[in-house]
Structures are given as structure tokens and as C-alpha cells.
Coordinates of C-alpha atoms in Angstrom, one line a residue:
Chain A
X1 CA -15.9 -11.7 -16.4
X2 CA -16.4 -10.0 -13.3
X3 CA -16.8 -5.8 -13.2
X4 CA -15.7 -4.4 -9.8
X5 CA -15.7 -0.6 -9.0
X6 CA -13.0 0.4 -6.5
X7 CA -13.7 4.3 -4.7
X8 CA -11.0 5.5 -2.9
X9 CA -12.4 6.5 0.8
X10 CA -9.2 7.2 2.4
X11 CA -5.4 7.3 1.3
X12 CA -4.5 3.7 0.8
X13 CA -7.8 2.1 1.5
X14 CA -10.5 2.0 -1.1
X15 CA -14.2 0.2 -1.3
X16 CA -14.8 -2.2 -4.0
X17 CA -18.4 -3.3 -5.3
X18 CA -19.5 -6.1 -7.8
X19 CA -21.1 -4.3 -11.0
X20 CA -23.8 -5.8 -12.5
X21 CA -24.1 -3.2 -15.3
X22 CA -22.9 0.0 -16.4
X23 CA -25.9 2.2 -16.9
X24 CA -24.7 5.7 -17.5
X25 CA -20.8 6.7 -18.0
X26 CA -20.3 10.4 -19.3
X27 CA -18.5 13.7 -18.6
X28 CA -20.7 16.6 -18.1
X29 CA -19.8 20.4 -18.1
X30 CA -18.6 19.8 -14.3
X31 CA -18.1 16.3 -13.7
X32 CA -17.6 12.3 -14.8
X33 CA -21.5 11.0 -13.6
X34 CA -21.7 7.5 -13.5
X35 CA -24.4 5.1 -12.8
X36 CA -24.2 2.1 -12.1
X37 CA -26.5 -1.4 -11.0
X38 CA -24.3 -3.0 -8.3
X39 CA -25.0 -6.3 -6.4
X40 CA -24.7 -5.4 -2.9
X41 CA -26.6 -1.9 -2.9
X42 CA -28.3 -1.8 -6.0
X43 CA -28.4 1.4 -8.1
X44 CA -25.5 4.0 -7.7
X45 CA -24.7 7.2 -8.2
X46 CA -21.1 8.2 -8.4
X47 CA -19.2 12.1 -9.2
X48 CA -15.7 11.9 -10.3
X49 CA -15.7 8.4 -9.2
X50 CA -16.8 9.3 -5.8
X51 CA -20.1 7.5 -4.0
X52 CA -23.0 10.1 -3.8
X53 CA -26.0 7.4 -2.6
X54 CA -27.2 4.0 -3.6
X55 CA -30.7 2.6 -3.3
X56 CA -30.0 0.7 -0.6
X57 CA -28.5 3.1 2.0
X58 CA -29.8 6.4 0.5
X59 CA -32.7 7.0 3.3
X60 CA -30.1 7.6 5.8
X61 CA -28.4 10.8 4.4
X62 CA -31.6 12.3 2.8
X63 CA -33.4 12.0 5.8
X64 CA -30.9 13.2 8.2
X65 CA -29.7 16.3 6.4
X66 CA -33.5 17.8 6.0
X67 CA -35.8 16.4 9.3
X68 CA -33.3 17.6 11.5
X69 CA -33.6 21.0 10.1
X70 CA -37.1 21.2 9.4
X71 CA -38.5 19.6 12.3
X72 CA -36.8 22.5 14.2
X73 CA -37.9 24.9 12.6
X74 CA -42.0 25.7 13.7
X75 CA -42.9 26.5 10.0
X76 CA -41.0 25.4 7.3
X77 CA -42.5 27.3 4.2
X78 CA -39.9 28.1 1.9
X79 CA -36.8 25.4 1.4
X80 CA -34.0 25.5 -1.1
X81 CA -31.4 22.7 -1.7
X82 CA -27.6 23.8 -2.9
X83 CA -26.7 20.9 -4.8
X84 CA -28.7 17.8 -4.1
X85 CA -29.5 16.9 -8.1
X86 CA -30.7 13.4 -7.6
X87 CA -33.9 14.5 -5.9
X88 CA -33.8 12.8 -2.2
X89 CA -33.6 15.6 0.0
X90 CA -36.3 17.1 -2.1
X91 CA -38.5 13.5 -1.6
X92 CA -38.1 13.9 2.0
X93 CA -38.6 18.2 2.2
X94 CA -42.1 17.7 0.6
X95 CA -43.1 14.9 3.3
X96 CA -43.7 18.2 5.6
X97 CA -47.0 19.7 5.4
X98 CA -45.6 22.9 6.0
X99 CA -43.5 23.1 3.1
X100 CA -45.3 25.5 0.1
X101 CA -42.1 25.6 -2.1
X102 CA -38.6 23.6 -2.2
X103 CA -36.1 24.9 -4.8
X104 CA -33.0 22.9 -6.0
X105 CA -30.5 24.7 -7.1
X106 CA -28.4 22.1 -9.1
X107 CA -25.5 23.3 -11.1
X108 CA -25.5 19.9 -13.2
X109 CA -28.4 19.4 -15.1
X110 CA -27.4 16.0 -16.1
X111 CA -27.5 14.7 -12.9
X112 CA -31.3 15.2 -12.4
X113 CA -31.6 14.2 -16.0
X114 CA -29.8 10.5 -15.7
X115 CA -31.4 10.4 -11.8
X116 CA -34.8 10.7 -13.4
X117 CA -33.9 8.2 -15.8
X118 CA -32.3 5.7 -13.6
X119 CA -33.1 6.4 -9.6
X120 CA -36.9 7.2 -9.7
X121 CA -37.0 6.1 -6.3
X122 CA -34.9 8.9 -5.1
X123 CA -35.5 11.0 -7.7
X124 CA -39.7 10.7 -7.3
X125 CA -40.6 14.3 -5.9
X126 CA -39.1 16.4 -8.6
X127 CA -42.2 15.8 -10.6
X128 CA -44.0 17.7 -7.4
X129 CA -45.6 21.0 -8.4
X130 CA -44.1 22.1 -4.8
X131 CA -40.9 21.7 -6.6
X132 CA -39.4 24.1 -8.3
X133 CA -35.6 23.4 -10.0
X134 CA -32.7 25.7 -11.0
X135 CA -30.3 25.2 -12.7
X136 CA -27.2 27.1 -12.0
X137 CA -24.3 28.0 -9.5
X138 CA -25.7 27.5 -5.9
X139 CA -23.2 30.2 -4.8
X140 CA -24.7 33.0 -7.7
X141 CA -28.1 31.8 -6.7
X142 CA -27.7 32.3 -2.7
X143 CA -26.0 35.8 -3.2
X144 CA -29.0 37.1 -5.5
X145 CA -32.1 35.7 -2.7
X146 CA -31.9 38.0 0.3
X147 CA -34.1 37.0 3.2
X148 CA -36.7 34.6 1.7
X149 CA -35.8 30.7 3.1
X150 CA -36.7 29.4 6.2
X151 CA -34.1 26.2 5.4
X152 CA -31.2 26.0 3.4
X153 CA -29.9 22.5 2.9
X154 CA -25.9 22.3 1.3
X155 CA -26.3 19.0 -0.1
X156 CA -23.3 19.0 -2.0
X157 CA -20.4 16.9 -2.9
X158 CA -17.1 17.1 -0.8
X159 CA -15.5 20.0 -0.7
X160 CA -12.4 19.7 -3.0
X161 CA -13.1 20.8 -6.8
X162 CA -16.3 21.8 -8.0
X163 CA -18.0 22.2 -4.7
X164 CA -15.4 23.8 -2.5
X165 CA -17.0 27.1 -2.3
X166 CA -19.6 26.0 -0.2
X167 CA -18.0 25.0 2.2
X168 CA -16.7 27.8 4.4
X169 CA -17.2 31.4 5.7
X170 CA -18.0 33.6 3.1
X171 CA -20.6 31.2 1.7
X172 CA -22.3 30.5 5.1
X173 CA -22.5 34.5 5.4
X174 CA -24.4 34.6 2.3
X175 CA -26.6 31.5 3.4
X176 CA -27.1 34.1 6.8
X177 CA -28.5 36.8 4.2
X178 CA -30.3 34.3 2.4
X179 CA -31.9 32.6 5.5
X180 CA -35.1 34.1 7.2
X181 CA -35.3 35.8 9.9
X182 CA -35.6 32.0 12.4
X183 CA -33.7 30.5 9.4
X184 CA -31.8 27.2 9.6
X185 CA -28.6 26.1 7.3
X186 CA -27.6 22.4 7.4
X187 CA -24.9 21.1 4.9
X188 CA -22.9 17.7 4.8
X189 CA -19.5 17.6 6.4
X190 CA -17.4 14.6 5.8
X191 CA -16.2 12.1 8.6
X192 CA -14.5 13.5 11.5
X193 CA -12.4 9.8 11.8
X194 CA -11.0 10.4 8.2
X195 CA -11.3 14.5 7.0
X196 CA -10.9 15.7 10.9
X197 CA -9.5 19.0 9.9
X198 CA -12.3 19.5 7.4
X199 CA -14.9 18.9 10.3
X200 CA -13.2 21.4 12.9
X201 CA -12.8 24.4 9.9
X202 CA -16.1 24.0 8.7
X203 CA -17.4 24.2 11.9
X204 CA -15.8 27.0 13.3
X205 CA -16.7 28.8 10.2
X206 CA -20.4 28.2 10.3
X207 CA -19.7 29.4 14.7
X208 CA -18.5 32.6 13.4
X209 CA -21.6 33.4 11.7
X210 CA -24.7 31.5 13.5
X211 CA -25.7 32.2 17.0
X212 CA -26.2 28.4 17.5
X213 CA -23.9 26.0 15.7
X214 CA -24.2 22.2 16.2
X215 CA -22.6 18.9 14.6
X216 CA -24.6 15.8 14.5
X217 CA -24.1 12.4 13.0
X218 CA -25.5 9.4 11.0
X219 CA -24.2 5.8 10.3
X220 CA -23.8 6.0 6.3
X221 CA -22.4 2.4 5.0
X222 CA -21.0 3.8 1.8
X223 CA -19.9 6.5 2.6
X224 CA -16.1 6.7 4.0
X225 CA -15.9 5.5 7.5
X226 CA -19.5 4.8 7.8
X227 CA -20.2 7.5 10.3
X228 CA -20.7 10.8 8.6
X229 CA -21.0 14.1 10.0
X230 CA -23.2 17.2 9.5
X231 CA -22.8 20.6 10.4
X232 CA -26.1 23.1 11.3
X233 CA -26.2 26.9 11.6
X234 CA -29.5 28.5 13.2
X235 CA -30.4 32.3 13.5
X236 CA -32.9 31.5 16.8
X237 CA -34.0 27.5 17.3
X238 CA -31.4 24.9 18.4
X239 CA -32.1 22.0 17.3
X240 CA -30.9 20.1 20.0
X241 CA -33.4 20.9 22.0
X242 CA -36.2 21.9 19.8
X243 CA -39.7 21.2 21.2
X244 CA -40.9 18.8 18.2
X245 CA -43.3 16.9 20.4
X246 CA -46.2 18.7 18.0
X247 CA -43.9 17.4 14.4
X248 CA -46.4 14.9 13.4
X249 CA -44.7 11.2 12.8
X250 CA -42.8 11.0 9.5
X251 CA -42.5 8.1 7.6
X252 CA -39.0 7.5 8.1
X253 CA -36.6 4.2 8.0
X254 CA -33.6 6.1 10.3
X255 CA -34.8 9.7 11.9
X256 CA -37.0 9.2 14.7
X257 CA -38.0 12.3 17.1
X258 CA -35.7 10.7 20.0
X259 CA -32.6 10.6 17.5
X260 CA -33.5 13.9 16.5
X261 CA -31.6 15.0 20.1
X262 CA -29.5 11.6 20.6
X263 CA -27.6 12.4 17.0
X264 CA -25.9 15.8 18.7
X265 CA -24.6 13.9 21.6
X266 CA -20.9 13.2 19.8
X267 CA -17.8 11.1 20.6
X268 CA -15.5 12.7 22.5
X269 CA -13.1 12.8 19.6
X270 CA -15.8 14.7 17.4
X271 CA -16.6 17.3 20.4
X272 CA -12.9 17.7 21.0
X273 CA -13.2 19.3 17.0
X274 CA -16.4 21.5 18.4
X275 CA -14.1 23.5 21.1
Chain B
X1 CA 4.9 -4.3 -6.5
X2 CA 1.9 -3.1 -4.5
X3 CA 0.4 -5.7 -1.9
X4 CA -3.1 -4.5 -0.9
X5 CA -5.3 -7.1 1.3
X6 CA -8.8 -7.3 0.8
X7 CA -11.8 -8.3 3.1
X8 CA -15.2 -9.4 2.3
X9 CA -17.4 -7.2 3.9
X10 CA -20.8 -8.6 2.8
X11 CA -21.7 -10.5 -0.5
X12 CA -20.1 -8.3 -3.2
X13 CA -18.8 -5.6 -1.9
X14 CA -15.4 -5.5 -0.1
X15 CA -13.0 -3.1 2.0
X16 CA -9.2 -3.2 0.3
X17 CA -6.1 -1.5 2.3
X18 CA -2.6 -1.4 1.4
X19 CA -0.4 -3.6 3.0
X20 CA 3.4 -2.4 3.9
X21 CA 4.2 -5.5 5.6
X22 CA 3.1 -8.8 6.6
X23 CA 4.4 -9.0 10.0
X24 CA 2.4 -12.7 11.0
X25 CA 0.7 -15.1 8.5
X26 CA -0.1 -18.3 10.2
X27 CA -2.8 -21.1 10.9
X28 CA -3.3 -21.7 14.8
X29 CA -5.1 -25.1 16.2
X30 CA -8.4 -22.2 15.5
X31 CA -8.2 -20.1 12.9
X32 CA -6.0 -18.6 10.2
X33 CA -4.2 -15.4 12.3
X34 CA -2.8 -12.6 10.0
X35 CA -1.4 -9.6 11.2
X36 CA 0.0 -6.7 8.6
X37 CA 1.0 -3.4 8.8
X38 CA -1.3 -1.0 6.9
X39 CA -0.4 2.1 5.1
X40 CA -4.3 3.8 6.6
X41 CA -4.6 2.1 9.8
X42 CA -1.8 0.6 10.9
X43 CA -1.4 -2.4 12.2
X44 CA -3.9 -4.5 11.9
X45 CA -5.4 -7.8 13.6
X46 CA -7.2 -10.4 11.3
X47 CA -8.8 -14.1 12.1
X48 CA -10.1 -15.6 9.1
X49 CA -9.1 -13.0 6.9
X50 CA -11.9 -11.2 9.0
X51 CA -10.4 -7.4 10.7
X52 CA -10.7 -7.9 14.3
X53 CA -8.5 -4.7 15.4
X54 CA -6.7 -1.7 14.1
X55 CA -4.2 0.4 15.4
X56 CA -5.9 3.2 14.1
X57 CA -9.6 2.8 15.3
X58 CA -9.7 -0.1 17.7
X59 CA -10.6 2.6 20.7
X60 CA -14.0 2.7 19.4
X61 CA -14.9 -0.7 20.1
X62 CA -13.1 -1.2 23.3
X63 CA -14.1 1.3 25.3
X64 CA -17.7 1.1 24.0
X65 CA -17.7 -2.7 24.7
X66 CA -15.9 -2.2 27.8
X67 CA -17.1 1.3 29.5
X68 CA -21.2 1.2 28.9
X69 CA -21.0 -2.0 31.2
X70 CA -18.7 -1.1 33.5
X71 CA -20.2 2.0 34.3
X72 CA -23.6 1.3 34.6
X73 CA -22.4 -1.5 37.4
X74 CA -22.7 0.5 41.0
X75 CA -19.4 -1.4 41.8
X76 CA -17.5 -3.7 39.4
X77 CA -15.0 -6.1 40.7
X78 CA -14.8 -9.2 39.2
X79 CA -14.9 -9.1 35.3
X80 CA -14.6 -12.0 32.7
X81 CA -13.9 -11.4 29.0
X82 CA -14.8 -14.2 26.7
X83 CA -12.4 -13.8 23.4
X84 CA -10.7 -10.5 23.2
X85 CA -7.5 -12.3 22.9
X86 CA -6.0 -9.3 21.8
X87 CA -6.4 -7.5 25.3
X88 CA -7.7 -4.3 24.2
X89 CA -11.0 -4.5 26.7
X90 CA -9.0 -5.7 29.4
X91 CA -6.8 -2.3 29.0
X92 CA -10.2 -0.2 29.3
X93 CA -11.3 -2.5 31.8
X94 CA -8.5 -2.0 34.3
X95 CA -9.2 1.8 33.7
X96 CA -12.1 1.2 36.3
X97 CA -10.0 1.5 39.7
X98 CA -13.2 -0.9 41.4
X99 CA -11.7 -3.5 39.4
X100 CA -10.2 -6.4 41.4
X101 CA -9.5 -8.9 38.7
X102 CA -10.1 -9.4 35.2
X103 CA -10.2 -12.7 33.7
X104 CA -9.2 -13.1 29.9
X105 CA -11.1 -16.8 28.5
X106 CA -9.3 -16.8 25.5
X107 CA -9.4 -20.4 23.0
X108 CA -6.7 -19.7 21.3
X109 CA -2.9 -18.9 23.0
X110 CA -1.3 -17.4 19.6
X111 CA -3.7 -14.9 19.2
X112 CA -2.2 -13.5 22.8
X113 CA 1.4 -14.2 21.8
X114 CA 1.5 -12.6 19.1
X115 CA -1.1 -9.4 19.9
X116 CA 1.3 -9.0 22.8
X117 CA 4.1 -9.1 20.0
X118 CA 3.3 -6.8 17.7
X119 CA 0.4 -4.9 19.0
X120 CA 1.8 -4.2 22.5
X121 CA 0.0 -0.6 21.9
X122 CA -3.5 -3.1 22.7
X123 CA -2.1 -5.9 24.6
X124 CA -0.3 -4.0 27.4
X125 CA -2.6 -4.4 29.7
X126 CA -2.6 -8.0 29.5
X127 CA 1.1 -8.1 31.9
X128 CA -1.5 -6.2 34.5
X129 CA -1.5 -8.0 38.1
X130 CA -5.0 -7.6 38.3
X131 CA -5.5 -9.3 34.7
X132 CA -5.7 -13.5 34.6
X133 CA -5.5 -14.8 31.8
X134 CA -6.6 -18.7 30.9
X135 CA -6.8 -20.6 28.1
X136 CA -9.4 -22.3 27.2
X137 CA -13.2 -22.2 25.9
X138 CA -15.2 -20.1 26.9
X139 CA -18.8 -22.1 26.9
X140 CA -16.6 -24.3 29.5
X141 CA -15.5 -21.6 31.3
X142 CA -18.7 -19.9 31.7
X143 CA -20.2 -23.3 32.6
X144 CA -18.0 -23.9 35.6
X145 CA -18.1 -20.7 37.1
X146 CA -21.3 -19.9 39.2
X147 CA -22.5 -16.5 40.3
X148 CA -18.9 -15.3 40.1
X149 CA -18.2 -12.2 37.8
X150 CA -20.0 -8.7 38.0
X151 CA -19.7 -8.0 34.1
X152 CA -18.9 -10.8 31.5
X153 CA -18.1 -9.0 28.1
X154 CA -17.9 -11.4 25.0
X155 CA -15.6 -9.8 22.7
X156 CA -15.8 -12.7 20.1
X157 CA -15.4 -13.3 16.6
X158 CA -18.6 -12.8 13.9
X159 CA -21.4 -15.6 14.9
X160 CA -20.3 -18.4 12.1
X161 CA -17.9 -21.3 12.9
X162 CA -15.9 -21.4 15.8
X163 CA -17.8 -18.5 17.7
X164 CA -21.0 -19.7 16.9
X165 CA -21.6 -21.1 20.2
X166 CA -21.1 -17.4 21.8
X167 CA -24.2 -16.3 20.0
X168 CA -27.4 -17.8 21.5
X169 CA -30.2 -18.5 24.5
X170 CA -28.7 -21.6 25.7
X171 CA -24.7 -19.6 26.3
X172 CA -27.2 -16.2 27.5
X173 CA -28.7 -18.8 29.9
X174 CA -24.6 -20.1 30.9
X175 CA -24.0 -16.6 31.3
X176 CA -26.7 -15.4 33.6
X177 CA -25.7 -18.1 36.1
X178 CA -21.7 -17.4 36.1
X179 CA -23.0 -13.5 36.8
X180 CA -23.2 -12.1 40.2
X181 CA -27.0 -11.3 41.6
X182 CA -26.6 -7.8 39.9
X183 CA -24.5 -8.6 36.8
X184 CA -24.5 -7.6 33.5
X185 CA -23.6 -9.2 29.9
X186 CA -22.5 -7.4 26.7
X187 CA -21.7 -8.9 23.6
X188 CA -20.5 -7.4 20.3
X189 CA -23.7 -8.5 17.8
X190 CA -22.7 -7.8 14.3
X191 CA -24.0 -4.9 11.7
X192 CA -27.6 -4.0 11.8
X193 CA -27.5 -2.7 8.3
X194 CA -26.0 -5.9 6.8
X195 CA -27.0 -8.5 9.6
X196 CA -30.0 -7.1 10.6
X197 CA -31.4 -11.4 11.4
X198 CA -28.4 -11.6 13.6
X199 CA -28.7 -8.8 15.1
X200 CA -32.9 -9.4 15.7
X201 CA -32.7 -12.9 16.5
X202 CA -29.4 -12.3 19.5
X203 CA -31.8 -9.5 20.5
X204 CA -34.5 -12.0 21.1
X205 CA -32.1 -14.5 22.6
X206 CA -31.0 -12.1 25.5
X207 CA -34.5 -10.6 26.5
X208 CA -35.5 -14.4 26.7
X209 CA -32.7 -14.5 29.4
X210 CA -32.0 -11.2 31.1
X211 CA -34.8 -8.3 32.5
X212 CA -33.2 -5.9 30.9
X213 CA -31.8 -5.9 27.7
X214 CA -30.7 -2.6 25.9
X215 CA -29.1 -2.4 21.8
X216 CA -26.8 0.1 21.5
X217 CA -24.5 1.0 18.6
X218 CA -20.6 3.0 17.8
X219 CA -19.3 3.9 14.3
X220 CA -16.2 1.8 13.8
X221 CA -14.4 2.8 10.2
X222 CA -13.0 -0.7 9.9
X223 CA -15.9 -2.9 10.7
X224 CA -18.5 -3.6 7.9
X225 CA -21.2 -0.9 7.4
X226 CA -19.1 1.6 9.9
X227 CA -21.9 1.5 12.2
X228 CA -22.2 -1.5 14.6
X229 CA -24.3 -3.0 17.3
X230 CA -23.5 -4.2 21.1
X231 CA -26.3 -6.2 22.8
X232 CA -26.7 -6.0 26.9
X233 CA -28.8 -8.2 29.5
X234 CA -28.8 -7.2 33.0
X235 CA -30.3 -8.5 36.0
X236 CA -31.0 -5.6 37.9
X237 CA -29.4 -2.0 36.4
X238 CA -30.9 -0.3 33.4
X239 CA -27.2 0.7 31.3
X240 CA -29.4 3.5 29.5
X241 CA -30.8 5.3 32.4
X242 CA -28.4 4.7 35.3
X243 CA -26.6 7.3 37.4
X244 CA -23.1 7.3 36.4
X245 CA -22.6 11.1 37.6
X246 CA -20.6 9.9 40.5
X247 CA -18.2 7.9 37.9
X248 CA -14.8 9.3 37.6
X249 CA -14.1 11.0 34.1
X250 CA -11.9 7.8 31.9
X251 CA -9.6 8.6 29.7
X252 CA -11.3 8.0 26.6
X253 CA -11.6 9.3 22.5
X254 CA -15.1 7.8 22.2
X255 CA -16.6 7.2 25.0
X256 CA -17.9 10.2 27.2
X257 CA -20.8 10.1 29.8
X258 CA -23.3 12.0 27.7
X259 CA -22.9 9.2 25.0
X260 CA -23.6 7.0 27.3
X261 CA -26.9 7.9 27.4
X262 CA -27.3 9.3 24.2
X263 CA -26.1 5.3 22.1
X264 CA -28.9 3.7 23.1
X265 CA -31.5 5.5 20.9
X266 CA -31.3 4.0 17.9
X267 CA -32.4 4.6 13.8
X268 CA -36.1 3.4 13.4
X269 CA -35.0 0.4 11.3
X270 CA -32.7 -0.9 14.4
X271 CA -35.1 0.2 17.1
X272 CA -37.7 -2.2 14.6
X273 CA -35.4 -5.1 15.7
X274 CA -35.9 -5.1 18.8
X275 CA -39.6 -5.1 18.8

């Protein structure tokens, strides 16, 4: 017999991957969290049936949604993570020097628990003693820490359901209030070919409260479209054009320092969603 | 009854989409050539059960395969697609008012039949004055044609079987000779994420050949991984860093001047390829 697991990534078009086994398949307080060992990308993580990362593609998202922003930033000391429960952007937070504490704030706490158990190799740095995990609502959490992160990473699933009050105005003002005073937001946004709309809202949001608001991009195979957007607020430094010539080298498989300006520069379709 | 077709994107995993019509199901002197209407993308061009083109996203690859070359060249006239039976890079191509003639080499005559059939939205441009269309192969073509065309884009199928031959030193070498003293090549050369040998080796192949030779890459939602590579060689103009601010503006969703630039700095693991 042959398992196959179909996700849905637009309306009438789906991707389907061999299983080789079913490691976890359970419903939480907030979602269905499955695990599986597939052939093509190995391990994988899924949320109400939707792709969160896989062992073979995972580096791209976890490293693009936190050197970005901490690379701009001169001193990253203080990092918290809304969402984010399988540990990657966590992995990659605590490869900067800078960093004294990185708190996730995961609402699930089943999904660190099955992630440790299954996905170590994303999962690694939650054993760090720089680590420090919450578990509860990412929007309570943000509304009761005034002034005290320098980055704020929304690393969340998509915005319908459980997640859909992080994405939008009155959350990003509360990430404002949350942020120091140099302080730098950067959440995932979905894929301007497929969730357009989403892309241009969430953007104009995050305008109306950040002085500098950019969009950049990353080639994610499993995720919908392959080309996945995210959206950055900052109170002072603009990333695009952040002197990181001091960063020292990370040890990266996507983000170099070059990318780190080349990602901003957008298709003229994803710009036209910027104006 | 649901119909809903289903490509092979790379060993176990697969792309499905829901087919409301089969408008073309046939086996040419080539290939198997399948066009359906899809409910996401819309019509939709396959060879070998392989998705050449999409209503829906096919501007992506055109104009990127079409507009890096064409504007890096200080003054195009004389362009030669290999493939690309479909006649979507000779619409961008004739875009570019230095443009004297455009020569389509394509192998097989159904593919242009029926693209002009029922995907006149791509073809149109193939009825242009300036466009010449022969039938034929292209490893002949290329062969008998001596310092001839300023740009030669191959716009083939993936490197296995018929359009193996495309892929290579000894055609690079073919096409340096049919190229004008200040000529340049582009190729589409596969995912890097799934490919990545391919896409290494062809690398290889062309900087044997050319004195420059740039890798630059375009998310494409229907192509495997989402994120795909072109390959250039050029005899005397350097596509990432030439002046193209005296260009006129195209019409374009993708491409834009700024990207450019900005495609050609690539994630570490691709940048690791061409090393």
C-alpha cells in the first residue's frame, strides 16, 4: 500500500507527498498536529493539515524571517518569537552573539512537545539556557511587555483561524509598544501570486504604524507557490540598507549578506501591492 | 466525477490541479502534447505530462528568460529562440522595438498549431512580421548558422530525452559560433533545490564556453520547487552589472529594472554551485 498526503495550496490545486510513516496524528486544544516521515523531504510538520516546515527545506524560512531582522538591528539583546513552536527561528536567533535572551511565546505546548520528540534538528536550541519558553496567547503576552524587545519575530501560521489576530493593525500597534526604542517586527506573509490581497492589507497595516515598512522574499518549495513573502516594520534602521558589513558571517545554507539587500528588490507584481 | 491531473514533480512528491476540460490529448512525431483547462491556472501547456506553460503564471518565465538578455545587449536585432514552441518569449521579445527579426527553431510543428489554437493569449506574437518561424532541430540549426544572432534563448524542455542535447559544452560551443561578436546565450536550467547536479554541471558547461557566465533565478508557482534557475554566457556584456538606464520601461508583471540587478544574487547553497 502506498500513503500519500495531499495539502491543499490553492483552490483546486493541492501538493501530494509519499508517506513513509505516520509519526504523530492528534488534536490539541487549538489544532490537528501531525507529523509525518515523508520520502521526498523527510520529516514534517503539518497544522490543520497545512505544511509548517520539513527537514529538508526548513533553513530557508527560519533563516530568512530572523537574519534579516537581526542583522539590522546593531544589538540584538532581547528577541521574542509569537508562535514559532518547533524551535527553528529560535536555532537560528541564538547563532547571534548578541542575543542574551530569546523568548517563544507558543500558544501550543504540544507542538514543542512532539517537535522535541520528532524534529531535534529544528527543534535543538530550545534546550539553550538563552532560551526562555511561554506558553500562552502571543497577543496576551505582547499587550502585557511594554518596551523591552529589540526583535519581535510573528512566526505564525496563516492568518485564518487560530492565528488571525496577528496579522493586522491592532496587533502590529501592540508589537510598536512592545518593541524597543530601534526595535524591529518581521512576521510571515503568505505568497503575493496566490493570497495577493492578504500581502497588500498586511502591509499597509504594518505602513500605518512603522516609520519604515518593507516586503522581502524567499524561494520556500513547500510552501504554496514556492516564493513566499515577508513583511518587516522598523522604528529607526531599514533594513534594506542596513550597514551589516561588521555582522560577522553566519553559518547559513540561504541568507547571505548580499541577499540580505537583493531579497527587498520585488517583482513588479509584488511592488505594485507595496503602493 | 472530478478529473484532476497530476505531475511528478520530483521522486515522491507531486503537484495535482483540477482539470475542467481536456481541450488537446495527443502524441506528436516528439512527445505526448496535452493541453487542459484548469480550474487554478487556467489553461495549461504540458509535454510529457511535464507543465511547460500556464495561463496564469507563464509571465514569469517569459519575460525573465526573454528581458535579462535582451536588455543587457546595447542593441539587439537578430534573436533566435531554440524550443519555445509555444511563442510566449517571442511576444516579450518583440517588446524590444531594436528587434529586427526573431527566429522560432521549433522541432515540433503541433506544439505551434495547437499553442496558437488554444493559447492565442501566448502564441499571438507568433503571426508578428518580424517573427520567422522554422521547423526543425535546433542543434542543426544552430550548427548552420554562423555569427548570426545577437541573443539565442533556449526555451527547451527539462534536460532528459529529446532535449537532452540543448544541455551541454559541445551545443554551448554550437552556440557561441552562431552568436554575433557581442552575443549572449540564456537557457532555462532546471530547479536548484531539486536539480541542484544539473544545475552545477550546465553552470560548468557554459563558463567552459562563454567569459561571462551569470545564474540567476524567478519564482514560478507552477514549475517544481517554485523557485527556478536561468543560466547566461556572454562574450562581451556582464547581464548583472550593465547599464540598462537608457532602456525604455516594458510592459511587464515581473520583470522591472531593479530586479534586474537584484536576480542575480543568489541563496548560499545556489551561489555554492557555481563555485
Amino acid at each position: 500500500m502506498e500513503m500519500w498526503l495531499k495539502e491543499a495550496q490553492i483552490k483546486d490545486a493541492a501538493m501530494t507527498y509519499k508517506v513513509k510513516e505516520t509519526l504523530v496524528r492528534k488534536k490539541t486544544n487549538y489544532q490537528d498536529l501531525t507529523i509525518v516521515d515523508t520520502e521526498a523531504f523527510g520529516r514534517m510538520l503539518l497544522l490543520d493539515g497545512i505544511v509548517q516546515t520539513t527537514i529538508a527545506d526548513e533553513y530557508v524560512y527560519h533563516e530568512m524571517i530572523t537574519h534579516i531582522a537581526l542583522n539590522t538591528h546593531p544589538n540584538p539583546e532581547k528577541v521574542l518569537v509569537v508562535g514559532g513552536g518547533d524551535g527553528g527561528t529560535i536555532r537560528e536567533i541564538l547563532k547571534h552573539s548578541s542575543v542574551q535572551k530569546a523568548v517563544l511565546c507558543e500558544i501550543d505546548a504540544e507542538v514543542i512537545k512532539e517537535c522535541k520528540k520528532y524534529l531535534p534538528e529544528i527543534s535543538c536550541a530550545l534546550e539553550d539556557e538563552r532560551c526562555e519558553i511561554f506558553i500562552g496567547d502571543g497577543i496576551k503576552y505582547v499587550h502585557e511587555h511594554k518596551n523591552e524587545f529589540d526583535v519581535i519575530i510573528v512566526d505564525s501560521t496563516d492568518p485564518f483561524g487560530a492565528a488571525e489576530g496577528l496579522f493586522g493593525g491592532s496587533f502590529y500597534r501592540e508589537i510598536s509598544d512592545c518593541l524597543t526604542k530601534g526595535g524591529i517586527f518581521v512576521a510571515q506573509t503568505e505568497s503575493p501570486f496566490y493570497l495577493p490581497d492578504v500581502v497588500k492589507r498586511v502591509y499597509k497595516d504594518a505602513k500605518d504604524v512603522f516609520p519604515i515598512t518593507k516586503l522581502f522574499m524567499a524561494g520556500i518549495p513547500t510552501y504554496p507557490s514556492g516564493f513566499w513573502s515577508f513583511t518587516m516594520g522598523s522604528k529607526k534602521y531599514d533594513p534594506e540598507n542596513a550597514d551589516i558589513s561588521d555582522k560577522p558571517e553566519l553559518e547559513t545554507k540561504y541568507y547571505t549578506k548580499k541577499l540580505h539587500k537583493a531579497c527587498f528588490v520585488l517583482p513588479k507584481f509584488v511592488e505594485n501591492l507595496t503602493c
